[in-house]
Structures are given as structure tokens and as C-alpha cells.
PDB file of C-alpha atoms in Angstrom:
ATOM      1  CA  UNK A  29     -58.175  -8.467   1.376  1.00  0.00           C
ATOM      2  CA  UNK A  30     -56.711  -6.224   4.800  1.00  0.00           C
ATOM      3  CA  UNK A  31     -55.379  -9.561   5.672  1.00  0.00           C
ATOM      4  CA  UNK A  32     -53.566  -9.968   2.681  1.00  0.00           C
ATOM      5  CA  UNK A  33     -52.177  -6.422   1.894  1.00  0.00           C
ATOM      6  CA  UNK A  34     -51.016  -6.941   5.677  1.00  0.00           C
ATOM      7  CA  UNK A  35     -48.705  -9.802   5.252  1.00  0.00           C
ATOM      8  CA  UNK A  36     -47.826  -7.800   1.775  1.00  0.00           C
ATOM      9  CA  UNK A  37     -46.657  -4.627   4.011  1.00  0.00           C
ATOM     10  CA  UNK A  38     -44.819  -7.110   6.678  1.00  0.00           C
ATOM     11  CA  UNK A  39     -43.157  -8.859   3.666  1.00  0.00           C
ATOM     12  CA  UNK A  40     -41.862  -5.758   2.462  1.00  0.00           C
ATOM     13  CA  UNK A  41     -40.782  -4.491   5.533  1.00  0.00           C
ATOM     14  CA  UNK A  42     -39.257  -7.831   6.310  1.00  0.00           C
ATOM     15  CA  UNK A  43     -37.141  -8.017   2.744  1.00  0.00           C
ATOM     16  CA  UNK A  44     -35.930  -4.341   3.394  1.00  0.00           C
ATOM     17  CA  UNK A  45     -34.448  -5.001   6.856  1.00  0.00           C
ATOM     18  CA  UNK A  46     -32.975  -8.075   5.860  1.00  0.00           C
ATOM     19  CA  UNK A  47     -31.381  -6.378   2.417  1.00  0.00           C
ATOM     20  CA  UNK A  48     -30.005  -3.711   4.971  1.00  0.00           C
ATOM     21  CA  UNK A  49     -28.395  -6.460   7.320  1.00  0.00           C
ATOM     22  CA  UNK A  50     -26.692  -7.796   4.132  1.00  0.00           C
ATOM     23  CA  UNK A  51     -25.839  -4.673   3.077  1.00  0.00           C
ATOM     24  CA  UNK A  52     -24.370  -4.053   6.723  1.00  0.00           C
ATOM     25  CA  UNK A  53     -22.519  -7.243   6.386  1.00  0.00           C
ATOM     26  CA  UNK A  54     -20.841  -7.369   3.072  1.00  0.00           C
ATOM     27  CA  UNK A  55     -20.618  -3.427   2.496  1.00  0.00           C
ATOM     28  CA  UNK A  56     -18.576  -2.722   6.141  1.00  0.00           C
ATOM     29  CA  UNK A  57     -15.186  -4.218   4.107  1.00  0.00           C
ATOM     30  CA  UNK A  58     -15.852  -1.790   1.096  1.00  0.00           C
ATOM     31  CA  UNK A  59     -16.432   1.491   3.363  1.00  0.00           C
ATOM     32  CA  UNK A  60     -13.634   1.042   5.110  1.00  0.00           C
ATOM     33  CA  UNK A  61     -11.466   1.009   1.831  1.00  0.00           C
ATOM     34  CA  UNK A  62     -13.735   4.158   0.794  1.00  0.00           C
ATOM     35  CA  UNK A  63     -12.793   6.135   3.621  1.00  0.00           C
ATOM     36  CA  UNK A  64      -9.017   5.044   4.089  1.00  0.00           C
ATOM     37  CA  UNK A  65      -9.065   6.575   0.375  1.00  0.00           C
ATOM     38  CA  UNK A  66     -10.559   9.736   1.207  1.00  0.00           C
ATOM     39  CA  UNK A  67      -8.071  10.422   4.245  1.00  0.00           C
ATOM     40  CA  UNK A  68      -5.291   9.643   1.698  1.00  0.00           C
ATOM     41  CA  UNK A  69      -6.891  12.096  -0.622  1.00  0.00           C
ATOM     42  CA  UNK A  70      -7.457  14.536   2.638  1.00  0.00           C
ATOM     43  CA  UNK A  71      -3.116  14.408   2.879  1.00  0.00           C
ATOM     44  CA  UNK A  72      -2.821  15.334  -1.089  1.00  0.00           C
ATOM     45  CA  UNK A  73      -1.254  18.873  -1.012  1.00  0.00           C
ATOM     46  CA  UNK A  74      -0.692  19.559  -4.522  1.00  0.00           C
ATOM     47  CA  UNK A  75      -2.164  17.898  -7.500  1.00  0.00           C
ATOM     48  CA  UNK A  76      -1.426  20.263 -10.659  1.00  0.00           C
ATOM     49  CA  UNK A  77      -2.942  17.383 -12.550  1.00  0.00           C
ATOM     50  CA  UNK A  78      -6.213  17.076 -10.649  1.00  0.00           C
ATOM     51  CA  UNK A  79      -6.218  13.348 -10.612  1.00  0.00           C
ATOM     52  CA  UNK A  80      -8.459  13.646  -7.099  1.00  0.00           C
ATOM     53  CA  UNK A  81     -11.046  14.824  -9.011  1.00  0.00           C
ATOM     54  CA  UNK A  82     -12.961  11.591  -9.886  1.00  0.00           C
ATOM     55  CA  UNK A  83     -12.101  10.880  -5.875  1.00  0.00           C
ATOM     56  CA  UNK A  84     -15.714  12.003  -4.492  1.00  0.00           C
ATOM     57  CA  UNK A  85     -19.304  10.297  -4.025  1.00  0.00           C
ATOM     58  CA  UNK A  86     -20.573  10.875  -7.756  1.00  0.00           C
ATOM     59  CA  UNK A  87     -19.099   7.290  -8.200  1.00  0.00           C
ATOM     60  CA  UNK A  88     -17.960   4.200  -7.016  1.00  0.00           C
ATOM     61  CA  UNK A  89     -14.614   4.182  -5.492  1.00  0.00           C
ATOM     62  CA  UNK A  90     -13.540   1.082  -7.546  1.00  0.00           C
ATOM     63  CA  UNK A  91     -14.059   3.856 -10.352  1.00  0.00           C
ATOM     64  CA  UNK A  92     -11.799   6.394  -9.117  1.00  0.00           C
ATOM     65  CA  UNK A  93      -8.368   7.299 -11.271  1.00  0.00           C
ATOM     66  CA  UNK A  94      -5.363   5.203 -10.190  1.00  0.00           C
ATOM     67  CA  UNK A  95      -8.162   2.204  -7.723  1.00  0.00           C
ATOM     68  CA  UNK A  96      -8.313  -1.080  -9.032  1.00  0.00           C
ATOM     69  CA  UNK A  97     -10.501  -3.518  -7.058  1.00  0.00           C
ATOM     70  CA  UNK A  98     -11.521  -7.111  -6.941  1.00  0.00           C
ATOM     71  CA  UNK A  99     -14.316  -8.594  -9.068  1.00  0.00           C
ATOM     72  CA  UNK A 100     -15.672 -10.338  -6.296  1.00  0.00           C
ATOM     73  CA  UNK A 101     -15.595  -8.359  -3.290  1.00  0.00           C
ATOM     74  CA  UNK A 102     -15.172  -5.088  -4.153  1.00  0.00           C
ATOM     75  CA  UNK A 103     -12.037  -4.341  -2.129  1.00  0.00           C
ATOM     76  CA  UNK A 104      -8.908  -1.944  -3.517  1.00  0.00           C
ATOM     77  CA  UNK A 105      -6.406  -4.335  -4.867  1.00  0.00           C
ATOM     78  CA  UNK A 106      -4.124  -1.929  -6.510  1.00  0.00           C
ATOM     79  CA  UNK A 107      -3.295   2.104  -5.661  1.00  0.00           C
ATOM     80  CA  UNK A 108      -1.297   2.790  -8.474  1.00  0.00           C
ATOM     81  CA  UNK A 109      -0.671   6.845  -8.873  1.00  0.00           C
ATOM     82  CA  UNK A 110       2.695   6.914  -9.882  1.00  0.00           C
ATOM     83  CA  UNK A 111       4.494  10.349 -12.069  1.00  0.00           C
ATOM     84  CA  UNK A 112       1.518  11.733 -11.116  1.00  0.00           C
ATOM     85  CA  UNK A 113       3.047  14.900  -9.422  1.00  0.00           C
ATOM     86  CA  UNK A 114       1.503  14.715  -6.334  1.00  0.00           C
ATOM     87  CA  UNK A 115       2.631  16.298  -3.443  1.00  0.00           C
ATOM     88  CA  UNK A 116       1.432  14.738  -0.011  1.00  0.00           C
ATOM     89  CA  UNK A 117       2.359  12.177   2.871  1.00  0.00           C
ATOM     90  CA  UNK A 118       1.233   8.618   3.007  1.00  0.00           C
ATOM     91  CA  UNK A 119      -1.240   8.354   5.748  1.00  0.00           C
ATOM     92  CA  UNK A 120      -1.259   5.392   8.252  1.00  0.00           C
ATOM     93  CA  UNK A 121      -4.685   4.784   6.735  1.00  0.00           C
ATOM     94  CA  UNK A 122      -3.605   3.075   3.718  1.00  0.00           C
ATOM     95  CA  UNK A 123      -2.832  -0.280   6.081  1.00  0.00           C
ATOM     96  CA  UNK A 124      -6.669   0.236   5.915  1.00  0.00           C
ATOM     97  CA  UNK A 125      -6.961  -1.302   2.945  1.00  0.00           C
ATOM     98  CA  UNK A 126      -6.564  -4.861   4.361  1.00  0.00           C
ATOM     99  CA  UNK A 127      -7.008  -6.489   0.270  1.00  0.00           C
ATOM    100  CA  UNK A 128      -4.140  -4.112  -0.783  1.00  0.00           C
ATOM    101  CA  UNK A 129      -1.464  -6.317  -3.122  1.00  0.00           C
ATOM    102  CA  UNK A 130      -0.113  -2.988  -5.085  1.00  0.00           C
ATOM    103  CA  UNK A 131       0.997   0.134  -4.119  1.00  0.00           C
ATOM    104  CA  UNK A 132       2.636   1.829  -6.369  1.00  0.00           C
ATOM    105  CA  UNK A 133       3.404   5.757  -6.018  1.00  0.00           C
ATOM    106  CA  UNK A 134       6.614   6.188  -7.234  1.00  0.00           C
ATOM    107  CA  UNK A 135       7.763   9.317  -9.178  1.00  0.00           C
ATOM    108  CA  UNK A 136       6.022  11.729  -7.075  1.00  0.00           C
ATOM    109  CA  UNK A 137       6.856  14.359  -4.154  1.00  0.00           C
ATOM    110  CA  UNK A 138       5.416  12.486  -1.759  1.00  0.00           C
ATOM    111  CA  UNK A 139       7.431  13.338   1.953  1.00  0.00           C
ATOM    112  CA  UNK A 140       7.480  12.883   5.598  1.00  0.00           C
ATOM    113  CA  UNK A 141       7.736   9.015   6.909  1.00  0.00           C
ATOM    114  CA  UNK A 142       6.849   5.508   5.554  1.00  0.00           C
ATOM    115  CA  UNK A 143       3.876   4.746   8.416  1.00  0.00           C
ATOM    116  CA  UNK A 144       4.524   1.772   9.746  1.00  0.00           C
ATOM    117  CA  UNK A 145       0.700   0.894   9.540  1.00  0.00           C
ATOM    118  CA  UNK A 146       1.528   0.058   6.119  1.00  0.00           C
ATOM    119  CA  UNK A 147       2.787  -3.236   7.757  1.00  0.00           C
ATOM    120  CA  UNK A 148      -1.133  -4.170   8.569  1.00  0.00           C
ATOM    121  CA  UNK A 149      -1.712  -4.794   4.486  1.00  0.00           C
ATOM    122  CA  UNK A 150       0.057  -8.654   4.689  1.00  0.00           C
ATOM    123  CA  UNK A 151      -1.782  -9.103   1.389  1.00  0.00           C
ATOM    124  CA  UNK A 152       0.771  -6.460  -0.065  1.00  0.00           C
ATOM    125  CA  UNK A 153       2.932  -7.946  -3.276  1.00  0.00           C
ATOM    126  CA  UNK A 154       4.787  -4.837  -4.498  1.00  0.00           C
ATOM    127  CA  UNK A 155       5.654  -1.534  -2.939  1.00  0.00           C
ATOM    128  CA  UNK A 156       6.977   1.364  -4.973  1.00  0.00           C
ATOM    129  CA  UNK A 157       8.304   4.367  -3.761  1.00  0.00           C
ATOM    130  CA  UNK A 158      10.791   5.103  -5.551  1.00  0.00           C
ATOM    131  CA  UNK A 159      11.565   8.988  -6.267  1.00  0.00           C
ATOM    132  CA  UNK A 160      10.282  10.715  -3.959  1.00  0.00           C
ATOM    133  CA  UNK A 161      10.866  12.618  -0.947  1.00  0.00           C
ATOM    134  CA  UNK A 162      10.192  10.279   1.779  1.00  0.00           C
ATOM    135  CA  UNK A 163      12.108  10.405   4.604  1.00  0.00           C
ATOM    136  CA  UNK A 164      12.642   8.549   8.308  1.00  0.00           C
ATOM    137  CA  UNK A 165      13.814   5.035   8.540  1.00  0.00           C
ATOM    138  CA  UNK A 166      11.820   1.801   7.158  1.00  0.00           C
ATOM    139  CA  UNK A 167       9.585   0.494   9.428  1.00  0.00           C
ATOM    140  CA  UNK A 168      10.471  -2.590  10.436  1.00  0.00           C
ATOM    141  CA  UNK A 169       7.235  -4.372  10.758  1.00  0.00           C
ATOM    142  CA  UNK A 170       6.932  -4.358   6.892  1.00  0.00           C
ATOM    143  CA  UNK A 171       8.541  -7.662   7.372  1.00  0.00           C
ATOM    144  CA  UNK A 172       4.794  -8.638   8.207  1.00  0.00           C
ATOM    145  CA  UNK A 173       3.883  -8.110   5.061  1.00  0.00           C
ATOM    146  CA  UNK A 174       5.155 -12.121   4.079  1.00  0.00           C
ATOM    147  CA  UNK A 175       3.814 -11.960   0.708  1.00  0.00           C
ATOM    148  CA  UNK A 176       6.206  -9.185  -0.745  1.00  0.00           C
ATOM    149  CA  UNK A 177       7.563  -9.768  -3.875  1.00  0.00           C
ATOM    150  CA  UNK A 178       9.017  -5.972  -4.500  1.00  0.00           C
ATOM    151  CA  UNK A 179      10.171  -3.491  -2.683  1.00  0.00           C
ATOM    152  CA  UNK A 180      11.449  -0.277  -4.369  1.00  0.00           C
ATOM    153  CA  UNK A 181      12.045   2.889  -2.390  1.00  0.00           C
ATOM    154  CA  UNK A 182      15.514   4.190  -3.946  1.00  0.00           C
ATOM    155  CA  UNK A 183      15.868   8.403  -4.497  1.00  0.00           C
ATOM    156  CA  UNK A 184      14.581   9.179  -1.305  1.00  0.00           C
ATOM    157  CA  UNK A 185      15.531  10.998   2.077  1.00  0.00           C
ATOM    158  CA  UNK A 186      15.477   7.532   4.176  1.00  0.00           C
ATOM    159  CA  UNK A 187      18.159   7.092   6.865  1.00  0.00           C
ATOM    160  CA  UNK A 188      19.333   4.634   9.577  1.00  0.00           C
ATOM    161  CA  UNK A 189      20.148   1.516   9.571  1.00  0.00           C
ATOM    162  CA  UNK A 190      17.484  -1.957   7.444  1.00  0.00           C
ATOM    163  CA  UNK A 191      15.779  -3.520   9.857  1.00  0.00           C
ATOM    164  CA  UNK A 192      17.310  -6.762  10.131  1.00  0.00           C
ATOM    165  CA  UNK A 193      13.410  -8.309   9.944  1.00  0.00           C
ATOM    166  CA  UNK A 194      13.546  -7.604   6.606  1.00  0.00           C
ATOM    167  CA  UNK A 195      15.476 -11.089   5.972  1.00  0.00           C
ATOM    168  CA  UNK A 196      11.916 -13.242   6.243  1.00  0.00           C
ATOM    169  CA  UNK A 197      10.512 -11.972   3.256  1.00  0.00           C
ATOM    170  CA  UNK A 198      11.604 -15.334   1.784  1.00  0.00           C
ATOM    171  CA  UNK A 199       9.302 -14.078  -1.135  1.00  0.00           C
ATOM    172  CA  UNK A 200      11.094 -11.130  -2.065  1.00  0.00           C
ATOM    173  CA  UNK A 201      12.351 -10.376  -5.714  1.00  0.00           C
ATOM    174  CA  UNK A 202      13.130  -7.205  -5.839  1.00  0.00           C
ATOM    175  CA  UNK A 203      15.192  -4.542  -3.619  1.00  0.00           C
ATOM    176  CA  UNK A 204      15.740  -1.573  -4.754  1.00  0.00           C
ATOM    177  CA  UNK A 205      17.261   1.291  -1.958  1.00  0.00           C
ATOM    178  CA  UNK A 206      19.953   3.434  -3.720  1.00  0.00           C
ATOM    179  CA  UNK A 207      20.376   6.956  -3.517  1.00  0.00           C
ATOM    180  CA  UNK A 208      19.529   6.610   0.470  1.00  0.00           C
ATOM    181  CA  UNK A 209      21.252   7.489   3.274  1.00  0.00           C
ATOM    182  CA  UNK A 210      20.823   3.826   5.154  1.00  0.00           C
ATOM    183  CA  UNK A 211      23.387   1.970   6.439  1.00  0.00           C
ATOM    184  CA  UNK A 212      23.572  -1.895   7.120  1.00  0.00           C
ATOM    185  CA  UNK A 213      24.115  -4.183  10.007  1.00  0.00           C
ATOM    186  CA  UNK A 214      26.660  -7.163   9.698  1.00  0.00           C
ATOM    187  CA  UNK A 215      24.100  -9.377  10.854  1.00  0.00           C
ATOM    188  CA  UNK A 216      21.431  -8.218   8.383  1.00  0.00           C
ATOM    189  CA  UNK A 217      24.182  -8.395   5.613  1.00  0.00           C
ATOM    190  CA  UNK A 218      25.448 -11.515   6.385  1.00  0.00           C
ATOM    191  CA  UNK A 219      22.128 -13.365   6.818  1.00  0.00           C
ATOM    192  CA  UNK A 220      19.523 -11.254   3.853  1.00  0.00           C
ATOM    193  CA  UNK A 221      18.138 -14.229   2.056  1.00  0.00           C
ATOM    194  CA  UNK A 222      19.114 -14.371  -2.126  1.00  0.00           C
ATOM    195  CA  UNK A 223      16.154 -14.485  -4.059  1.00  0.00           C
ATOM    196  CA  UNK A 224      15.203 -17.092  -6.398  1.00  0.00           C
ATOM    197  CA  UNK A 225      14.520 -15.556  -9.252  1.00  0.00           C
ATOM    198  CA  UNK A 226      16.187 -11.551  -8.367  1.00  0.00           C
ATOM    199  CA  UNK A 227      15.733  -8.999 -11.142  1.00  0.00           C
ATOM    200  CA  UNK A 228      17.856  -6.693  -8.985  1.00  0.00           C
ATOM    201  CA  UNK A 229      19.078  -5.868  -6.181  1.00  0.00           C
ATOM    202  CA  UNK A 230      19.959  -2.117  -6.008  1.00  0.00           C
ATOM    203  CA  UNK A 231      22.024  -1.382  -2.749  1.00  0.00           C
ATOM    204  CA  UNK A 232      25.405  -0.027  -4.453  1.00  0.00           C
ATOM    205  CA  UNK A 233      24.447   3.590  -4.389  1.00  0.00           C
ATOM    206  CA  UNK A 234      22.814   3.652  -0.597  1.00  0.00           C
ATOM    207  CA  UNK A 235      25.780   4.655   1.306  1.00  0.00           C
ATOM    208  CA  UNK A 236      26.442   1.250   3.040  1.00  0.00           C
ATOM    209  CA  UNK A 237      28.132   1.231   5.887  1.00  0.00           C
ATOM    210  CA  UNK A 238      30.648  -1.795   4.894  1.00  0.00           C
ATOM    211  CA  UNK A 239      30.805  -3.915   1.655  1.00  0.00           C
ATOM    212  CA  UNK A 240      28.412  -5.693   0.711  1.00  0.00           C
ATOM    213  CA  UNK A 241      28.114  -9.658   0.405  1.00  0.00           C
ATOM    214  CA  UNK A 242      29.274 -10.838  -3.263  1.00  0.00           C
ATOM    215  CA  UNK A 243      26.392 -12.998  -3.554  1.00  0.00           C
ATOM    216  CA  UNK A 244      23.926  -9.835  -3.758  1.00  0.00           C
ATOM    217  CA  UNK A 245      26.360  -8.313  -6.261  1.00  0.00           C
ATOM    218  CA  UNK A 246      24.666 -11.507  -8.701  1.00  0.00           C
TER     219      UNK A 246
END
């Protein structure tokens, strides 16, 4: 009878250290999307609508206002907080969230710089940023992000010139930069790839430095 409550105890035991392993294993993805989250909460200045208020421990952070995630692994899939009236910066940590395919914060008062860590989320689709108060030049090494399909970031503060790497997002639908202060090189005018299937292609109204090519006028 010892013997056998024994083996029952080392069973147990076993069953719980091996259920922590998995948990170690599988849940490592899903924290690190839980606390790139909570530093991009941590950079939220004003929020008259307290939309950060589900954003705490009491649930799961597939649950929180504006997070969709993935049915099968639990990872953030969509950040989607737009006319929200927030007031913050984008933190670096948002390239954190390595399953990321929307992120969508337009219509806010979001300021400061575009991190180029946003670069590290290649799974990105569509980035919206439009109306805001975002300022510094576009980082170049969103090119990396290969799977792009939209890129709107007009009514902002940006400046300088678009990175010329911005012509391998062979991908890209939709490019929307007007009310900017950006200018264009030759070589990235000459060369940007047409689209497709363009919905638009919004680059009258960003102050460029010379005319630009008919065929994005489409």
C-alpha cells in the first residue's frame, strides 16, 4: 500500500514538472506578446476613453480591447486601436510581437518616431498610421517586412527623404503618405514597383521634391 501511494506521489510529481516544461515551452511565445503589450500600454499618455482598462492580469491578453490573436497559438495577430484618442509613442516593443499581420492606429495623437524595430514583425500585412502626430523619417528597414500589403501613414509630421528600400515590397497595395513633409529620390521614383492590383497611391499632397512618374498617377 506505501509502495503504491509512492509511485502515486512520484507520478504526480512527475506529470506536474512535465506540464510546467510544456507550459515553459509553448507559453514563452505568448508572454512575450503579453509584455510587449504592457510596455505599449506603459507609453499611453492620455486615454480620455479608458480603453487600457481591460489591459491588466484579470484576463487574458487575447481578451484585451483592440488584441486579436490566433486560434492556434495564441499570439497577437491584429493591434487595431484606431480614433481611439490616444495620446502616446509607439514603443520599439511592438516588433515584439513577432505574429503581428495588423497594426492599425490611425486617427490618434500618437507622436515622436516610427521605431524602426517595427521592421522585426516580417509577418506584418497592413500598417496604419495615418493622422497622427508622428514624426522623424521612415525607417528604412520596414522594407523587411516582405509581406506588406498597406502602408498608410499620411497627416503626419514625417520628413526626409523614402527610403529607396521601400521598392521590394513587391507585395504592396497600398501607399498612402500625403500631408508629409518627405521628399523623393530620382532613383526611388524612377524604379518604385506599380502594384498589381493598387487601390491608391496617395503621394500628390507630400511635398515631393520633383514630379512624380505618370504611371503612379494610375
Amino acid at each position: 500500500m506505501e509502495l503504491s501511494s509512492s509511485l502515486c506521489i512520484q507520478a504526480f510529481v512527475f506529470l506536474c514538472c512535465f506540464g510546467l516544461s510544456i507550459t515553459s515551452i509553448f507559453g514563452g511565445g505568448n508572454e512575450t506578446d503579453r509584455l510587449a503589450l504592457l510596455d505599449f500600454k506603459a507609453k499611453i499618455t492620455l486615454d480620455p476613453l479608458e480603453v487600457m482598462g481591460s489591459w491588466n492580469d484579470s484576463i487574458h491578453f487575447c481578451q484585451w480591447q483592440g488584441v486579436t490573436c490566433g486560434r492556434r497559438h495564441q499570439r497577437v495577430i491584429k493591434l487595431d486601436l484606431q480614433s481611439q484618442s490616444l495620446v502616446g509613442s509607439i514603443l520599439s516593443h511592438v516588433g515584439n510581437l513577432s505574429f503581428l499581420r495588423q497594426l492599425i492606429l490611425a486617427n490618434n495623437g500618437f507622436i515622436h518616431a516610427i521605431p524602426p524595430k517595427v521592421g522585426r514583425s516580417h509577418r506584418l500585412q497592413n500598417l496604419r498610421l495615418e493622422n497622427n502626430s508622428i514624426s522623424g523619417q521612415f525607417p528604412s528597414n520596414i522594407s523587411s517586412c516582405t509581406n506588406l500589403l498597406s502602408i498608410m501613414v499620411s497627416f503626419n509630421q514625417l520628413v526626409g527623404e523614402i527610403p529607396v528600400q521601400l521598392t521590394t515590397l513587391s507585395k504592396l497595395q497600398e501607399f498612402s503618405i500625403g500631408e508629409n513633409n518627405v521628399d523623393f529620390r530620382v532613383a526611388f521614383r524612377d524604379s518604385i514597383p506599380k502594384p498589381n492590383h493598387a487601390r491608391s497611391q496617395d503621394l500628390q499632397a507630400a511635398n515631393l521634391a520633383a514630379q512624380q512618374p505618370r504611371h503612379l498617377m494610375q
